[in-house]
mmCIF file of C-alpha atoms in Angstrom:
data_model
loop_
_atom_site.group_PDB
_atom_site.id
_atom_site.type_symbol
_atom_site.label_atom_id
_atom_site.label_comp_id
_atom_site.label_asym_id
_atom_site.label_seq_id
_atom_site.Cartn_x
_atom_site.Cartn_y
_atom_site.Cartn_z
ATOM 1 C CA UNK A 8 -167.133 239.526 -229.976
ATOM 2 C CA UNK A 9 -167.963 236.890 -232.706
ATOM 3 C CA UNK A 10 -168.104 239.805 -235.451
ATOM 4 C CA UNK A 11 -164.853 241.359 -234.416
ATOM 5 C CA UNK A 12 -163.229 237.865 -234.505
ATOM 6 C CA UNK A 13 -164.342 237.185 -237.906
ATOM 7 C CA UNK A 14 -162.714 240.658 -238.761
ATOM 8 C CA UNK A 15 -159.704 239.342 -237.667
ATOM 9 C CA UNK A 16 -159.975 236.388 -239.733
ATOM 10 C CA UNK A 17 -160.773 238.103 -242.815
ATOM 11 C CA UNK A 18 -157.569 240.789 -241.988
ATOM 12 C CA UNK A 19 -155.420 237.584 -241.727
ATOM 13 C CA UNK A 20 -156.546 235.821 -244.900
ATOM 14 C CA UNK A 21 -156.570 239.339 -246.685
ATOM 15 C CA UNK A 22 -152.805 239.236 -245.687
ATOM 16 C CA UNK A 23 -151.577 236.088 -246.430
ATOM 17 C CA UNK A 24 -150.122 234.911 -249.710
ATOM 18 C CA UNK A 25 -150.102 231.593 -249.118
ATOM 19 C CA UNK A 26 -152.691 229.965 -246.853
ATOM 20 C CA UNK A 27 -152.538 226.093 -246.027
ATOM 21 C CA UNK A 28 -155.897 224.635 -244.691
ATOM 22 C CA UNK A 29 -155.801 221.784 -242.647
ATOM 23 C CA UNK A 30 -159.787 220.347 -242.190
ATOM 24 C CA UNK A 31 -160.575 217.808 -239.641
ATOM 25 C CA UNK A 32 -163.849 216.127 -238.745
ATOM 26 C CA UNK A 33 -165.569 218.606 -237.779
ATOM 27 C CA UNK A 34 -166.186 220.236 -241.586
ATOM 28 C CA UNK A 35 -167.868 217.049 -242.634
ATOM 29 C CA UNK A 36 -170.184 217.072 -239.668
ATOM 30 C CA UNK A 37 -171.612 219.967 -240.643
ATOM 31 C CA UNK A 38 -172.414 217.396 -243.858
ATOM 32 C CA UNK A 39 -173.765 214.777 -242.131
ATOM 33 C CA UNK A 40 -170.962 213.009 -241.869
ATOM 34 C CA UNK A 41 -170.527 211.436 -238.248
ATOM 35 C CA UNK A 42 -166.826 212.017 -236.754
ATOM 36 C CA UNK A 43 -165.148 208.867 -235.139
ATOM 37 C CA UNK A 44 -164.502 209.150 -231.214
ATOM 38 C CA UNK A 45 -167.066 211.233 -229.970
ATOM 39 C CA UNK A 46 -170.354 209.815 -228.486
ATOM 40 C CA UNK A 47 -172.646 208.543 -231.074
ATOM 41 C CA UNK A 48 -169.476 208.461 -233.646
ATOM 42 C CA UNK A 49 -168.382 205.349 -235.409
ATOM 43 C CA UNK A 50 -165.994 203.842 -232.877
ATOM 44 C CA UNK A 51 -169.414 204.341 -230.559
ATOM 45 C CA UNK A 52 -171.407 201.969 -233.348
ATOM 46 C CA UNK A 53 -168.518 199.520 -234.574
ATOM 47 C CA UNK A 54 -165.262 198.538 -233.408
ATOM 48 C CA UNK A 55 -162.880 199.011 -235.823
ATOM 49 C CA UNK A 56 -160.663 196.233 -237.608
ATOM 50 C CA UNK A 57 -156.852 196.333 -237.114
ATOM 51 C CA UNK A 58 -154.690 196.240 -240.064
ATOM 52 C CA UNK A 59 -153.403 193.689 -239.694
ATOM 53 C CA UNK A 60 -156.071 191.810 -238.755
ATOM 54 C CA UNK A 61 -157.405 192.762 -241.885
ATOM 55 C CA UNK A 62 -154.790 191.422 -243.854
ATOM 56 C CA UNK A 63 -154.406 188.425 -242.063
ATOM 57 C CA UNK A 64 -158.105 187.113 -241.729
ATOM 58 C CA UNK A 65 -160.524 186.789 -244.616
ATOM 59 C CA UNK A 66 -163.439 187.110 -242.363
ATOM 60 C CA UNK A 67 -162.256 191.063 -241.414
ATOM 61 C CA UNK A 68 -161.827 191.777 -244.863
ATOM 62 C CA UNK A 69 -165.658 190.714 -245.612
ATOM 63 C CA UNK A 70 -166.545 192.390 -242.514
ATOM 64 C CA UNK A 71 -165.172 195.297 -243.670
ATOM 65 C CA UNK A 72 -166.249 195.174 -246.999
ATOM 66 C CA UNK A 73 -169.631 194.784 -245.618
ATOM 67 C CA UNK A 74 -169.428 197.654 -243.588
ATOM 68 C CA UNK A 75 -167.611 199.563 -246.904
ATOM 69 C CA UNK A 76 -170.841 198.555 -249.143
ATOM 70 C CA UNK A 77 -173.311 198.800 -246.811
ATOM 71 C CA UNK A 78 -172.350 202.420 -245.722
ATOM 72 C CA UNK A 79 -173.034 201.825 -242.503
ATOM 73 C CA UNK A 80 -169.939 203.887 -241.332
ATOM 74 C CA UNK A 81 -171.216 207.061 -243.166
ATOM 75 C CA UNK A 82 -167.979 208.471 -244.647
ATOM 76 C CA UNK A 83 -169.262 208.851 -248.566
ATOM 77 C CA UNK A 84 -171.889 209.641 -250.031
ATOM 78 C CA UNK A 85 -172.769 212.910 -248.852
ATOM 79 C CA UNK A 86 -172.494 216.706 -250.233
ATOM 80 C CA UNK A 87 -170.001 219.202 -249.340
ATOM 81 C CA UNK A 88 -171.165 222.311 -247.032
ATOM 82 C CA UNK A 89 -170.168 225.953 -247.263
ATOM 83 C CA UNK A 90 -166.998 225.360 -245.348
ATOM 84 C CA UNK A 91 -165.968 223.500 -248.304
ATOM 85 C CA UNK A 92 -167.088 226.085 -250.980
ATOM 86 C CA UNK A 93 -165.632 228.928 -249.162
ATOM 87 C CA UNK A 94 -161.990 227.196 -249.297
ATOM 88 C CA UNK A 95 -163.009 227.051 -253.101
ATOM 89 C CA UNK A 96 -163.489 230.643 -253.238
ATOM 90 C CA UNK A 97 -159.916 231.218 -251.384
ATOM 91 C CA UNK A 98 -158.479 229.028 -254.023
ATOM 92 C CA UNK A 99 -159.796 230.488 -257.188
ATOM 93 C CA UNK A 100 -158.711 233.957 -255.117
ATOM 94 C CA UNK A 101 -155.262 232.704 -255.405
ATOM 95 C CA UNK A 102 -154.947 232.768 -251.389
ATOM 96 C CA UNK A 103 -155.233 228.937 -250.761
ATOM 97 C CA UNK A 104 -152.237 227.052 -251.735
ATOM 98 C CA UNK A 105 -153.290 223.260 -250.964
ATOM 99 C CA UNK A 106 -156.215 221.318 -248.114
ATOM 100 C CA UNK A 107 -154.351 219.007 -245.910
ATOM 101 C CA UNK A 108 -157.039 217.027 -244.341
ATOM 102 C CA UNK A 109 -157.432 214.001 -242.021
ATOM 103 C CA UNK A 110 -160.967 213.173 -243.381
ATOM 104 C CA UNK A 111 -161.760 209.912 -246.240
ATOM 105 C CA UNK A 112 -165.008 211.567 -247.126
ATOM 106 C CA UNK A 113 -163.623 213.075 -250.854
ATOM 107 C CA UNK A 114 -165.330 215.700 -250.190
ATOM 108 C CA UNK A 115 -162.884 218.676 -250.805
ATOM 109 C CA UNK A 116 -162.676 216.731 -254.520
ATOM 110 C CA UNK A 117 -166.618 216.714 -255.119
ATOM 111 C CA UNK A 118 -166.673 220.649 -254.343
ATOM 112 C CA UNK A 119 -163.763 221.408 -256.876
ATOM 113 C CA UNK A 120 -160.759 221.549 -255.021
ATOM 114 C CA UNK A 121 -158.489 219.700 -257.568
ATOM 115 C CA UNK A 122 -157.012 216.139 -256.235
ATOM 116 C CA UNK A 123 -153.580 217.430 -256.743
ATOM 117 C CA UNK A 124 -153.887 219.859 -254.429
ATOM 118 C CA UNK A 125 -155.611 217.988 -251.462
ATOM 119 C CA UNK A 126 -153.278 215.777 -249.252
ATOM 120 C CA UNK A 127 -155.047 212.962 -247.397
ATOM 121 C CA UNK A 128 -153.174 211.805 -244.831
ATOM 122 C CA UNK A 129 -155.435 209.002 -243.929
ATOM 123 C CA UNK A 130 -156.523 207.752 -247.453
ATOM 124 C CA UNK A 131 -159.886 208.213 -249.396
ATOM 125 C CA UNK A 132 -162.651 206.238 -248.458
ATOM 126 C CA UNK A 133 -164.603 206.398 -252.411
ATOM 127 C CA UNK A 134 -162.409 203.808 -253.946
ATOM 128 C CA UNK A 135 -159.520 201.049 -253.172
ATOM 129 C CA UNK A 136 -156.351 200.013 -254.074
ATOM 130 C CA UNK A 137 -154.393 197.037 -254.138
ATOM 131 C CA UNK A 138 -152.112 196.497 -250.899
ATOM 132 C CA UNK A 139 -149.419 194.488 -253.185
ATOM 133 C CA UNK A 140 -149.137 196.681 -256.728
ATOM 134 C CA UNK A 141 -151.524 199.813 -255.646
ATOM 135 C CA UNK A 142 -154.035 199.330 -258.894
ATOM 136 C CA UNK A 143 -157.185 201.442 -257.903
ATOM 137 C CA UNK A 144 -160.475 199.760 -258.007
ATOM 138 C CA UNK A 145 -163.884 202.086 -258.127
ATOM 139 C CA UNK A 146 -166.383 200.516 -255.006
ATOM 140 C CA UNK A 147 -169.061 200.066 -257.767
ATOM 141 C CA UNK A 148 -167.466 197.565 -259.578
ATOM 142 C CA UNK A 149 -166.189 195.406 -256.677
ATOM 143 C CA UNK A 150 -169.719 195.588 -255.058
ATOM 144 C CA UNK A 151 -171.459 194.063 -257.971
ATOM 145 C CA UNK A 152 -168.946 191.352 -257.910
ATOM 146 C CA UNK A 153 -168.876 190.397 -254.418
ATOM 147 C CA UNK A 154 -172.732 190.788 -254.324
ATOM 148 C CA UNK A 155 -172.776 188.409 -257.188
ATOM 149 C CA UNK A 156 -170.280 185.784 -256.247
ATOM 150 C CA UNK A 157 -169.912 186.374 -252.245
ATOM 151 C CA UNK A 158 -166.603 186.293 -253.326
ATOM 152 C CA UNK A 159 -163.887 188.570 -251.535
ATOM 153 C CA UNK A 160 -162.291 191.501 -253.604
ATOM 154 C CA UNK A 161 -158.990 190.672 -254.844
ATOM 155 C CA UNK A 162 -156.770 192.839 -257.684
ATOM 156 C CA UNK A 163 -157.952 192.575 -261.339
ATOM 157 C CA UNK A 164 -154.035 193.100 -262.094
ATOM 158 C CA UNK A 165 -152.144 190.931 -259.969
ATOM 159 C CA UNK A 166 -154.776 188.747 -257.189
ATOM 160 C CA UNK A 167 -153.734 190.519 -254.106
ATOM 161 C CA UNK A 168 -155.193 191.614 -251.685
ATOM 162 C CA UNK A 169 -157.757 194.737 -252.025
ATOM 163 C CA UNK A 170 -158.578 197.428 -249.856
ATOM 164 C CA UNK A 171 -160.353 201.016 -249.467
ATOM 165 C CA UNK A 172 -157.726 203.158 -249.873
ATOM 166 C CA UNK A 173 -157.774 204.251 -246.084
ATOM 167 C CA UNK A 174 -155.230 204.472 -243.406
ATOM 168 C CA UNK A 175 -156.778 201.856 -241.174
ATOM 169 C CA UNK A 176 -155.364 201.369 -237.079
ATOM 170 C CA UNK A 177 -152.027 199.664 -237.688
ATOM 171 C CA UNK A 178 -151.380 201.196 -240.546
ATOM 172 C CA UNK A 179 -148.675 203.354 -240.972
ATOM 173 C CA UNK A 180 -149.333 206.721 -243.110
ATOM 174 C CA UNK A 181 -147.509 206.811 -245.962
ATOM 175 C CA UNK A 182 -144.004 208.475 -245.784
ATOM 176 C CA UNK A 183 -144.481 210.507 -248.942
ATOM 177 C CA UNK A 184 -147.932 211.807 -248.037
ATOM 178 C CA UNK A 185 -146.640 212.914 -244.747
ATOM 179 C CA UNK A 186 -143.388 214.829 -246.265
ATOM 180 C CA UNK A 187 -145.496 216.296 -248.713
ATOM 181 C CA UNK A 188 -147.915 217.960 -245.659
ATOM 182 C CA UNK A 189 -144.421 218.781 -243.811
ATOM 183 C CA UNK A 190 -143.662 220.999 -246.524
ATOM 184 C CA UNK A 191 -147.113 222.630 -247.048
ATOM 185 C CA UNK A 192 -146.942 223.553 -243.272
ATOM 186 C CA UNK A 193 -143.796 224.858 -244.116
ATOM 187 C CA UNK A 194 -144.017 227.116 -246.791
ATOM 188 C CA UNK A 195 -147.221 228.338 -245.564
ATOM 189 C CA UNK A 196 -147.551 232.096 -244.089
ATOM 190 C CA UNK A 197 -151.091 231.389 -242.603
ATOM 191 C CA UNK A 198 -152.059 227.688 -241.225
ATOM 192 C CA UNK A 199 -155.970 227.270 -240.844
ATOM 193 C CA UNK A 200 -157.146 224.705 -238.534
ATOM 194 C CA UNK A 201 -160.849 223.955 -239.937
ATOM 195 C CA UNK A 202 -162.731 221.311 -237.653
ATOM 196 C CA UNK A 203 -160.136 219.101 -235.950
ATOM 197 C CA UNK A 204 -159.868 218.438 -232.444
ATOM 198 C CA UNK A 205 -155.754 217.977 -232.764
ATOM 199 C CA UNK A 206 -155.281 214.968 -230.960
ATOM 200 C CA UNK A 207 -153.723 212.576 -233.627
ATOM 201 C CA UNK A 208 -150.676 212.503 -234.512
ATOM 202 C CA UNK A 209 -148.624 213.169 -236.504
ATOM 203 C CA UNK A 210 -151.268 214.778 -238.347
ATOM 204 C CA UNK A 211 -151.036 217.459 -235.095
ATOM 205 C CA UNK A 212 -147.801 218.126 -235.497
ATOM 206 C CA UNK A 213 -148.595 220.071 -238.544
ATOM 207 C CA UNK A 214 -150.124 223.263 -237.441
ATOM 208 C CA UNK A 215 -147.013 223.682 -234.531
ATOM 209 C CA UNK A 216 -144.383 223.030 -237.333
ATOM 210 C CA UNK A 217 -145.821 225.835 -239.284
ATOM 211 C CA UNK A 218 -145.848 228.040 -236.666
ATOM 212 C CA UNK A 219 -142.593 227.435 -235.584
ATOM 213 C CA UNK A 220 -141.496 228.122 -238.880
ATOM 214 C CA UNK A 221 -143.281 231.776 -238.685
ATOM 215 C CA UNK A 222 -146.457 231.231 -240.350
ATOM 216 C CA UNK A 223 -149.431 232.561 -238.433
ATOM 217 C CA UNK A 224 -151.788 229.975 -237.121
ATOM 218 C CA UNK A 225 -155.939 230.369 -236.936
ATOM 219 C CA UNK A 226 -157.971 227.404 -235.306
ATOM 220 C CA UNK A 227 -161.461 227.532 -236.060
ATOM 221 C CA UNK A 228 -163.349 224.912 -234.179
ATOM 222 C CA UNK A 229 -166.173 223.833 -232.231
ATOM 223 C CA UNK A 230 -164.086 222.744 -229.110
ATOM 224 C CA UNK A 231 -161.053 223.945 -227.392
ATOM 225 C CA UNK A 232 -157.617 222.549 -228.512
ATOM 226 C CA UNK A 233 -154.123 221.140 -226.771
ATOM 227 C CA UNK A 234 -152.794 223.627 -228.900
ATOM 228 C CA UNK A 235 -155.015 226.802 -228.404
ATOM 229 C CA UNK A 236 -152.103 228.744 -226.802
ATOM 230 C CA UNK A 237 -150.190 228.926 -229.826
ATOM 231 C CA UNK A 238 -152.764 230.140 -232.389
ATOM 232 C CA UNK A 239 -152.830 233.836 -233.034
ATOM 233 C CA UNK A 240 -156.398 233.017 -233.846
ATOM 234 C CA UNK A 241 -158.995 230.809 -231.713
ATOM 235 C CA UNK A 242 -162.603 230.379 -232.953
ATOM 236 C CA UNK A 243 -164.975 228.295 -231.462
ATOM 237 C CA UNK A 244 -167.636 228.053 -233.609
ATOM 238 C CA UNK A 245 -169.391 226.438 -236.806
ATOM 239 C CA UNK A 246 -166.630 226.183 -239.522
ATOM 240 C CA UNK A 247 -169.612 226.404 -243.060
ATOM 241 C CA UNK A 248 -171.635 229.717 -241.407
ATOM 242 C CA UNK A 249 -168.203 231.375 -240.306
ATOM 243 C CA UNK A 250 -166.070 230.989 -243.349
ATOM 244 C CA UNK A 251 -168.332 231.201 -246.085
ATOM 245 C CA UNK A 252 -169.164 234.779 -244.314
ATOM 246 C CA UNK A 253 -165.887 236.028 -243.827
ATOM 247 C CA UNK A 254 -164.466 234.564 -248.001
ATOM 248 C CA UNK A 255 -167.827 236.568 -249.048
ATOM 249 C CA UNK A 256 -166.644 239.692 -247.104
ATOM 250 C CA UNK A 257 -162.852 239.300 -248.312
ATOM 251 C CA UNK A 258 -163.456 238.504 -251.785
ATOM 252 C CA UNK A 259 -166.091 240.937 -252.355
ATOM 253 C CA UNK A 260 -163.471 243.976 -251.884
ATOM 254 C CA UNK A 261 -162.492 246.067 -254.390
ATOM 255 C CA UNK A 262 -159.162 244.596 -255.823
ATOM 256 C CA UNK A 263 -155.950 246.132 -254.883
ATOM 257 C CA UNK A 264 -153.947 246.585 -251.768
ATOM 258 C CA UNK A 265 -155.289 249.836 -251.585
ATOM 259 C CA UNK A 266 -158.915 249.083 -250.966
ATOM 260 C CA UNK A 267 -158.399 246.827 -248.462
ATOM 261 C CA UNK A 268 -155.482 249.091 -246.787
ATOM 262 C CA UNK A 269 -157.417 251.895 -247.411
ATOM 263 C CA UNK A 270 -155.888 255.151 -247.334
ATOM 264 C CA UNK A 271 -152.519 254.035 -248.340
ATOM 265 C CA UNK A 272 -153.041 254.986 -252.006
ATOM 266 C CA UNK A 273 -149.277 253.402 -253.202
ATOM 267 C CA UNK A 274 -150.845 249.604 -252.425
ATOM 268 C CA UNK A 275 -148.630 248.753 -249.762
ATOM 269 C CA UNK A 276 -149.453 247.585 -246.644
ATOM 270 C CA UNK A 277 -148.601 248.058 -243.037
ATOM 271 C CA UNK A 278 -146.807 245.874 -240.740
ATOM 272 C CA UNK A 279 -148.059 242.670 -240.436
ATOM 273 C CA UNK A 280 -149.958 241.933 -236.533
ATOM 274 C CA UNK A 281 -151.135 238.421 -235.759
ATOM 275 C CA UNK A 282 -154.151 238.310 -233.306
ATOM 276 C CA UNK A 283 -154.630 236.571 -230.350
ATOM 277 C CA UNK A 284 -158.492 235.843 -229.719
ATOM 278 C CA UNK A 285 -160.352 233.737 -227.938
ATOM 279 C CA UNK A 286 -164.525 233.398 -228.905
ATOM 280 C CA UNK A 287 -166.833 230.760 -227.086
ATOM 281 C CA UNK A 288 -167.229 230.337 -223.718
ATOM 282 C CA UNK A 289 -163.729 230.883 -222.776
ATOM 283 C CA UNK A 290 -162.493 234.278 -221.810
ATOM 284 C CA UNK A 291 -161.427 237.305 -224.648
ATOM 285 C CA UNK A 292 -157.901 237.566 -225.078
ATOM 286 C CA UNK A 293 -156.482 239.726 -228.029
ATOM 287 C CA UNK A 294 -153.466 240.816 -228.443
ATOM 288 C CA UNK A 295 -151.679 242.173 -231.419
ATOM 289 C CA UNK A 296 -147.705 240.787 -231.846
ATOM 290 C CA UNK A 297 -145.570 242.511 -234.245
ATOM 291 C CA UNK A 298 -144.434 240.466 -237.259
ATOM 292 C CA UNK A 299 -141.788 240.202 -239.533
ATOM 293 C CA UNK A 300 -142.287 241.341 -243.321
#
């Protein structure tokens, strides 16, 4: 059952053009990384601090920077995993057209995705930015100085107020980051769910709009999702072991239409079938559905 749903993946990534991967926690796990809500997470260890509270209070900002320098929450400093190298295959391919991903780990950057093509919706966790002019500060320089003084970042450009460049609770996600993801999920022909449980939103919204909008929808995760009935493709399993396999098999084919269609010697393929499929503990489903060209 696993090996003929990995098949399917590989037939659906071998057809699309442009793929749009959308990673959630549960790729950086598989680095070491903990996720947030589950038990043992980092809403399990540490509450966390409000936005506003954060702007408001100078004791939550060196709370939080003590919890950002002290790495106590675990979101940097760790390696990226095969899940991550295999979307680096599909993008040197030419198949993977950008990472949306609700992670602040920078770890799609560190494996060689290029920034311009990864869209964090809830910031990036390996540096900070000013809340009042947006100047980025590296961590490295603003620990030395607050280990040194005890003195609370503030901007080198203007004296405001400094922050890791994360979406924090409170915070609202910034309207041009969002659009930008809209139209990824929208001009995609094959939406990958890697590791998220889809419970957040608007960042969940993503993978329905881009099915709506005809684009064939795979979920590869761990866990069951609210939104399992819509994918043509459900996978519950490790995202690094699954992917790495099936970009290995995919890429390794002969170039050309024709090898991977085999017999059809003119390079064209047939009509394109999405695949429901259902792998875990849950019962098999598949069933192909016609679509268009």
């Amino acid at each position: 059952m696993a090996l003929e749903a990995r098949q399917d993946l590989a037939r659906m990534i071998g057809e699309a053009r442009r793929i749009v991967a959308f990673t959630g926690a549960g790729i950086s796990t598989e680095s070491g990384i903990p996720d947030f809500r589950s038990p043992g997470g980092v809403w399990s260890k540490m509450s966390p601090i409000l936005f506003q509270d954060f702007v408001a209070d100078p004791e939550k900002r060196r709370e939080a920077w003590g919890r950002a320098f002290s790495g106590r929450a675990g979101w940097v400093g760790a390696a990226p995993n095969e899940g991550h190298y295999a979307l680096v295959r599909l993008l040197e391919a030419g198949k993977l057209s950008s990472v949306i991903t609700q992670n602040v780990d920078n770890l799609h950057q560190d494996s060689g995705i290029p920034a311009a093509r990864v869209i964090e919706l809830h910031g990036n966790a390996s540096y900070a930015t000013c809340l009042d002019c947006g100047m980025r500060h590296e961590l490295a320089d603003l620990r030395a100085r607050f280990v040194e003084t005890d003195e609370l970042p503030v901007c080198q450009a203007c004296g405001g107020i400094v922050k890791t460049a994360t979406i924090s609770f409170g915070q609202q996600l910034k309207p041009q980051v969002l659009r930008k993801a809209e139209l990824e999920a929208l001009n995609s022909d094959l939406f990958l769910v890697l590791g998220s449980s889809l419970v957040v939103y608007p960042a969940a919204a993503l993978p329905q709009i881009a099915k709506r909008n005809g684009a064939a929808l795979a979920i590869l995760n761990r866990e069951p999702t609210d939104i399992d009935s819509m994918a043509d493709l459900v996978l519950n399993d490790e995202i690094g072991p699954v992917l790495s396999v099936v970009a290995a098999t995919l890429l390794a084919r002969p170039a050309g239409r024709a090898a991977w269609w085999g017999s059809d010697q003119r390079g064209s393929r047939p009509p394109r079938r999405s695949w429901r499929y259902r792998t875990g503990s849950g019962s098999r489903r598949r069933r192909p559905v016609p679509r268009p060209h």
